[in-house]
mmCIF file of C-alpha atoms in Angstrom:
data_model
loop_
_atom_site.group_PDB
_atom_site.id
_atom_site.type_symbol
_atom_site.label_atom_id
_atom_site.label_comp_id
_atom_site.label_asym_id
_atom_site.label_seq_id
_atom_site.Cartn_x
_atom_site.Cartn_y
_atom_site.Cartn_z
ATOM 1 C CA MET J 1 0.000 0.000 0.000
ATOM 2 C CA VAL J 2 1.287 3.483 -0.845
ATOM 3 C CA GLY J 3 1.065 6.232 1.728
ATOM 4 C CA ASP J 4 -0.883 6.424 4.978
ATOM 5 C CA SER J 5 -4.411 5.206 5.497
ATOM 6 C CA ALA J 6 -7.061 6.430 7.916
ATOM 7 C CA ALA J 7 -6.635 6.307 11.676
ATOM 8 C CA TRP J 8 -6.905 3.265 13.914
ATOM 9 C CA PRO J 9 -8.687 3.906 17.241
ATOM 10 C CA GLN J 10 -6.525 4.182 20.341
ATOM 11 C CA SER J 11 -7.513 3.040 23.833
ATOM 12 C CA GLU J 12 -11.021 4.118 24.729
ATOM 13 C CA THR J 13 -13.750 2.724 26.956
ATOM 14 C CA ALA J 14 -17.466 3.286 26.386
ATOM 15 C CA THR J 15 -19.528 2.778 29.499
ATOM 16 C CA SER J 16 -22.798 4.275 28.230
ATOM 17 C CA GLU J 17 -25.063 1.854 26.422
ATOM 18 C CA ASP J 18 -26.041 4.671 24.051
ATOM 19 C CA ARG J 19 -22.475 5.550 23.044
ATOM 20 C CA SER J 20 -20.024 3.653 20.881
ATOM 21 C CA PRO J 21 -16.278 4.359 20.957
ATOM 22 C CA SER J 22 -15.281 6.911 18.339
ATOM 23 C CA PRO J 23 -12.408 5.817 16.065
ATOM 24 C CA ARG J 24 -9.220 7.865 16.309
ATOM 25 C CA GLY J 25 -5.491 7.251 16.310
ATOM 26 C CA ARG J 26 -3.687 4.716 14.172
ATOM 27 C CA ARG J 27 -4.550 3.119 10.841
ATOM 28 C CA PRO J 28 -7.370 0.567 10.441
ATOM 29 C CA TRP J 29 -7.065 -2.487 8.244
ATOM 30 C CA LEU J 30 -9.335 -3.306 5.341
ATOM 31 C CA TRP J 31 -10.089 -6.734 6.736
ATOM 32 C CA ALA J 32 -10.908 -5.238 10.136
ATOM 33 C CA VAL J 33 -13.453 -2.931 8.524
ATOM 34 C CA GLY J 34 -14.972 -5.887 6.680
ATOM 35 C CA GLY J 35 -15.293 -7.817 9.936
ATOM 36 C CA ALA J 36 -17.013 -4.882 11.598
ATOM 37 C CA VAL J 37 -19.515 -4.567 8.745
ATOM 38 C CA THR J 38 -20.298 -8.280 8.874
ATOM 39 C CA ALA J 39 -20.688 -8.301 12.650
ATOM 40 C CA SER J 40 -22.968 -5.250 12.603
ATOM 41 C CA ALA J 41 -25.219 -6.907 10.042
ATOM 42 C CA VAL J 42 -25.589 -10.004 12.175
ATOM 43 C CA TRP J 43 -26.228 -8.048 15.370
ATOM 44 C CA ALA J 44 -28.888 -5.992 13.581
ATOM 45 C CA GLY J 45 -30.604 -9.169 12.451
ATOM 46 C CA GLY J 46 -31.440 -10.266 15.966
ATOM 47 C CA LEU J 47 -30.065 -12.685 18.537
ATOM 48 C CA TYR J 48 -31.105 -16.032 19.948
ATOM 49 C CA ALA J 49 -32.204 -15.547 23.550
ATOM 50 C CA TYR J 50 -31.822 -18.095 26.298
ATOM 51 C CA GLY J 51 -35.152 -17.092 27.800
ATOM 52 C CA PRO J 52 -36.514 -14.646 30.394
ATOM 53 C CA GLY J 53 -34.074 -14.144 33.241
ATOM 54 C CA ALA J 54 -31.610 -16.633 31.835
ATOM 55 C CA GLY J 55 -27.934 -15.763 31.638
ATOM 56 C CA VAL J 56 -25.039 -16.934 29.516
ATOM 57 C CA ASP J 57 -21.985 -18.700 30.849
ATOM 58 C CA THR J 58 -19.095 -16.508 29.700
ATOM 59 C CA ARG J 59 -16.609 -19.087 31.035
ATOM 60 C CA GLY J 60 -14.701 -16.494 33.023
ATOM 61 C CA TYR J 61 -13.740 -14.340 30.046
ATOM 62 C CA ARG J 62 -13.608 -10.639 30.813
ATOM 63 C CA VAL J 63 -13.257 -7.350 28.979
ATOM 64 C CA ALA J 64 -11.166 -4.647 30.629
ATOM 65 C CA GLU J 65 -8.759 -1.880 29.727
ATOM 66 C CA GLY J 66 -5.112 -2.880 29.536
ATOM 67 C CA LEU J 67 -5.682 -6.509 28.510
ATOM 68 C CA CYS J 68 -4.256 -5.997 25.018
ATOM 69 C CA ALA J 69 -0.854 -5.182 26.481
ATOM 70 C CA LYS J 70 -0.842 -8.537 28.301
ATOM 71 C CA VAL J 71 -1.243 -10.560 25.089
ATOM 72 C CA LYS J 72 2.239 -11.691 24.011
ATOM 73 C CA LEU J 73 1.502 -13.474 20.703
ATOM 74 C CA SER J 74 4.682 -15.441 21.325
ATOM 75 C CA ALA J 75 4.460 -17.766 18.307
ATOM 76 C CA LEU J 76 3.593 -15.048 15.790
ATOM 77 C CA SER J 77 6.164 -12.653 17.228
ATOM 78 C CA ALA J 78 8.927 -15.178 16.628
ATOM 79 C CA ASP J 79 7.978 -15.371 12.937
ATOM 80 C CA LEU J 80 6.689 -11.974 11.851
ATOM 81 C CA GLY J 81 9.461 -9.661 13.004
ATOM 82 C CA LYS J 82 9.817 -6.683 15.324
ATOM 83 C CA ARG J 83 6.626 -5.846 17.195
ATOM 84 C CA ALA J 84 5.611 -2.266 17.918
ATOM 85 C CA GLU J 85 5.666 -1.646 21.650
ATOM 86 C CA ASP J 86 2.128 -0.372 22.229
ATOM 87 C CA PRO J 87 -0.902 -2.206 20.799
ATOM 88 C CA ALA J 88 -4.008 -0.305 19.771
ATOM 89 C CA GLU J 89 -6.932 -1.056 22.064
ATOM 90 C CA MET J 90 -10.653 -0.373 21.926
ATOM 91 C CA VAL J 91 -13.044 -1.431 24.691
ATOM 92 C CA ASP J 92 -16.834 -1.252 24.536
ATOM 93 C CA GLU J 93 -18.975 -2.332 27.502
ATOM 94 C CA HIS J 94 -22.713 -2.988 27.374
ATOM 95 C CA SER J 95 -25.180 -4.822 29.610
ATOM 96 C CA ALA J 96 -25.704 -7.431 26.853
ATOM 97 C CA LEU J 97 -22.321 -7.525 25.105
ATOM 98 C CA ASP J 98 -18.790 -6.524 26.037
ATOM 99 C CA LYS J 99 -16.123 -6.264 23.349
ATOM 100 C CA ILE J 100 -12.395 -5.612 23.212
ATOM 101 C CA MET J 101 -10.336 -5.187 20.045
ATOM 102 C CA CYS J 102 -6.529 -5.263 20.016
ATOM 103 C CA GLY J 103 -4.326 -4.233 17.096
ATOM 104 C CA TYR J 104 -0.667 -5.229 16.836
ATOM 105 C CA HIS J 105 1.917 -4.157 14.261
ATOM 106 C CA PHE J 106 5.070 -6.013 13.252
ATOM 107 C CA GLU J 107 7.834 -4.659 11.021
ATOM 108 C CA SER J 108 9.293 -7.504 8.989
ATOM 109 C CA THR J 109 12.995 -8.096 9.598
ATOM 110 C CA ALA J 110 13.303 -10.297 6.508
ATOM 111 C CA LYS J 111 15.359 -8.936 3.634
ATOM 112 C CA GLN J 112 13.232 -7.059 1.090
ATOM 113 C CA PRO J 113 14.006 -5.576 -2.325
ATOM 114 C CA PRO J 114 15.267 -1.954 -2.277
ATOM 115 C CA GLY J 115 12.529 0.574 -1.623
ATOM 116 C CA VAL J 116 10.128 -2.034 -0.200
ATOM 117 C CA SER J 117 8.887 -2.502 3.374
ATOM 118 C CA VAL J 118 6.477 -5.070 4.779
ATOM 119 C CA GLN J 119 4.315 -4.604 7.871
ATOM 120 C CA TYR J 120 2.209 -7.348 9.398
ATOM 121 C CA ASN J 121 -0.987 -6.485 11.264
ATOM 122 C CA VAL J 122 -2.627 -8.773 13.816
ATOM 123 C CA GLU J 123 -6.133 -8.164 15.109
ATOM 124 C CA VAL J 124 -7.487 -9.865 18.223
ATOM 125 C CA VAL J 125 -11.155 -9.571 19.217
ATOM 126 C CA LEU J 126 -13.044 -10.888 22.243
ATOM 127 C CA GLU J 127 -16.811 -10.601 22.590
ATOM 128 C CA THR J 128 -18.575 -11.718 25.761
ATOM 129 C CA HIS J 129 -22.295 -12.241 25.167
ATOM 130 C CA LYS J 130 -24.017 -11.921 28.526
ATOM 131 C CA LYS J 131 -27.708 -12.278 27.637
ATOM 132 C CA THR J 132 -27.928 -14.240 24.387
ATOM 133 C CA ASP J 133 -26.424 -17.399 22.947
ATOM 134 C CA PRO J 134 -23.795 -16.503 20.287
ATOM 135 C CA GLU J 135 -23.622 -20.014 18.777
ATOM 136 C CA PRO J 136 -26.142 -19.472 15.908
ATOM 137 C CA GLU J 137 -24.336 -16.238 14.940
ATOM 138 C CA PHE J 138 -20.985 -17.967 15.178
ATOM 139 C CA GLU J 139 -21.993 -20.670 12.713
ATOM 140 C CA ALA J 140 -23.455 -18.083 10.344
ATOM 141 C CA LEU J 141 -20.342 -15.880 10.340
ATOM 142 C CA VAL J 142 -17.949 -18.781 9.836
ATOM 143 C CA ASN J 143 -19.846 -19.914 6.742
ATOM 144 C CA GLN J 144 -20.510 -16.467 5.309
ATOM 145 C CA PRO J 145 -18.884 -15.706 1.912
ATOM 146 C CA SER J 146 -16.189 -13.062 1.710
ATOM 147 C CA TRP J 147 -17.588 -9.554 1.310
ATOM 148 C CA LEU J 148 -14.793 -8.815 -1.168
ATOM 149 C CA ASP J 149 -15.238 -11.624 -3.684
ATOM 150 C CA GLY J 150 -18.334 -13.547 -2.540
ATOM 151 C CA LEU J 151 -16.438 -16.838 -2.560
ATOM 152 C CA PRO J 152 -17.264 -19.623 -0.044
ATOM 153 C CA PRO J 153 -15.005 -19.407 3.032
ATOM 154 C CA ARG J 154 -14.025 -23.113 3.072
ATOM 155 C CA PRO J 155 -13.672 -23.225 6.905
ATOM 156 C CA GLU J 156 -11.331 -25.776 8.443
ATOM 157 C CA GLU J 157 -12.286 -27.070 11.876
ATOM 158 C CA VAL J 158 -9.650 -26.881 14.615
ATOM 159 C CA PRO J 159 -10.075 -29.602 17.254
ATOM 160 C CA ALA J 160 -9.641 -29.198 21.016
ATOM 161 C CA LEU J 161 -9.926 -25.404 21.003
ATOM 162 C CA GLY J 162 -12.882 -24.005 22.941
ATOM 163 C CA GLU J 163 -16.267 -25.526 22.076
ATOM 164 C CA LYS J 164 -15.850 -24.902 18.350
ATOM 165 C CA ALA J 165 -13.043 -23.370 16.333
ATOM 166 C CA PHE J 166 -12.586 -22.741 12.609
ATOM 167 C CA LEU J 167 -9.877 -21.356 10.354
ATOM 168 C CA THR J 168 -10.933 -19.355 7.302
ATOM 169 C CA GLY J 169 -9.092 -17.330 4.676
ATOM 170 C CA MET J 170 -6.809 -20.181 3.678
ATOM 171 C CA GLY J 171 -6.928 -19.481 -0.054
ATOM 172 C CA GLU J 172 -4.444 -17.545 -2.163
ATOM 173 C CA ASP J 173 -4.226 -13.815 -1.378
ATOM 174 C CA GLU J 174 -6.497 -14.243 1.667
ATOM 175 C CA ASP J 175 -5.821 -13.284 5.270
ATOM 176 C CA PRO J 176 -6.076 -16.243 7.662
ATOM 177 C CA ARG J 177 -8.552 -15.868 10.495
ATOM 178 C CA LEU J 178 -9.145 -18.132 13.486
ATOM 179 C CA ARG J 179 -12.537 -17.966 15.230
ATOM 180 C CA VAL J 180 -13.330 -19.679 18.524
ATOM 181 C CA LEU J 181 -16.620 -20.186 20.369
ATOM 182 C CA ASP J 182 -16.361 -20.916 24.097
ATOM 183 C CA GLY J 183 -19.630 -20.612 25.997
ATOM 184 C CA GLY J 184 -20.801 -17.015 25.723
ATOM 185 C CA ALA J 185 -17.395 -15.867 24.465
ATOM 186 C CA VAL J 186 -16.402 -15.459 20.824
ATOM 187 C CA LEU J 187 -12.737 -14.856 20.021
ATOM 188 C CA SER J 188 -11.009 -14.151 16.742
ATOM 189 C CA LEU J 189 -7.405 -13.763 15.611
ATOM 190 C CA GLU J 190 -6.519 -12.498 12.135
ATOM 191 C CA VAL J 191 -3.214 -11.813 10.405
ATOM 192 C CA GLY J 192 -2.785 -9.439 7.463
ATOM 193 C CA ALA J 193 0.091 -7.750 5.657
ATOM 194 C CA GLU J 194 0.767 -4.376 4.067
ATOM 195 C CA VAL J 195 3.492 -3.696 1.518
ATOM 196 C CA GLY J 196 4.940 -0.188 1.383
ATOM 197 C CA TYR J 197 6.933 1.316 -1.462
ATOM 198 C CA ASP J 198 9.361 4.233 -1.560
ATOM 199 C CA GLU J 199 8.000 6.049 -4.599
ATOM 200 C CA ASP J 200 10.906 8.482 -4.693
ATOM 201 C CA TYR J 201 13.368 5.585 -4.896
ATOM 202 C CA TYR J 202 11.577 3.957 -7.832
ATOM 203 C CA GLU J 203 11.170 7.287 -9.606
ATOM 204 C CA GLU J 204 14.878 8.007 -9.248
ATOM 205 C CA GLN J 205 15.761 4.532 -10.489
ATOM 206 C CA GLY J 206 13.273 4.747 -13.354
ATOM 207 C CA ALA J 207 12.043 1.257 -12.427
ATOM 208 C CA ASP J 208 8.653 -0.342 -11.891
ATOM 209 C CA MET J 209 7.594 -1.112 -8.348
ATOM 210 C CA GLU J 210 8.141 -4.665 -7.161
ATOM 211 C CA ASP J 211 5.006 -6.806 -7.097
ATOM 212 C CA ILE J 212 5.242 -8.407 -3.653
ATOM 213 C CA THR J 213 2.588 -10.521 -1.941
ATOM 214 C CA PRO J 214 3.640 -11.704 1.539
ATOM 215 C CA ASP J 215 3.135 -15.431 2.093
ATOM 216 C CA LEU J 216 0.850 -16.077 5.084
ATOM 217 C CA SER J 217 0.460 -19.818 4.536
ATOM 218 C CA ALA J 218 2.613 -20.651 7.585
ATOM 219 C CA MET J 219 0.466 -18.585 9.978
ATOM 220 C CA PRO J 220 -2.385 -20.995 10.982
ATOM 221 C CA PRO J 221 -0.455 -23.281 13.393
ATOM 222 C CA LEU J 222 1.140 -20.213 14.995
ATOM 223 C CA MET J 223 -2.284 -18.627 15.334
ATOM 224 C CA VAL J 224 -3.675 -21.719 17.076
ATOM 225 C CA GLU J 225 -0.785 -21.642 19.546
ATOM 226 C CA ASP J 226 -1.264 -17.952 20.273
ATOM 227 C CA MET J 227 -5.037 -18.350 20.568
ATOM 228 C CA ARG J 228 -4.541 -20.721 23.491
ATOM 229 C CA GLU J 229 -2.311 -18.108 25.109
ATOM 230 C CA LEU J 230 -4.703 -15.193 24.650
ATOM 231 C CA MET J 231 -7.657 -17.260 25.885
ATOM 232 C CA SER J 232 -5.769 -17.616 29.164
ATOM 233 C CA VAL J 233 -5.082 -13.865 29.256
ATOM 234 C CA PHE J 234 -8.739 -12.977 28.742
ATOM 235 C CA LYS J 235 -9.724 -15.406 31.476
ATOM 236 C CA GLY J 236 -7.169 -13.896 33.829
ATOM 237 C CA THR J 237 -5.375 -17.223 34.329
ATOM 238 C CA SER J 238 -2.012 -16.090 32.907
#
């Protein structure tokens, strides 16, 4: 991508049920925006209730400020490169649904062609549904076609991870995403990449820009390992 994109929201907590956190700060990611659009559509469509007075077992997961900084992403960090010190964090609390979004940036330390830089972006999301069962939504989102190309997601089930877990985005030029359902909690972990070009360098050299597509095919097993770690963080057991 050439140049800067719009801002990514920095840490903010919304405690009013009539107010959503306003985006400000660092850059968003295209796939993060797509996820937000999809999620909003599902929420608007209605939820499956447990029944009057019934609650949802959130399995000890919690949403609170400062949790993003406790997520280490040890497996991904060892592969992607140098991680920026401070993650972006957005927290939204509601009587029915709490949500925390964490954004992490990694500068690739791998050798690149002259005038090229690669940045990896990792998004972590936890939703705790306190009044309604998220399972029907979870199944619908996992099997929903991509909003970019409309192609089937071809989810791959991941065993022994929460109640249900699926990997999507495993095709060419797709960003891998791991979704986990665990009681009333829904977690997701997604990895994307941005390629930056020094336009002045290429103009001076009179050369065409390199066509580089970072290979994310090795990410899924690392994502599964880090998902187990962040599940412990959000439960407060690590």
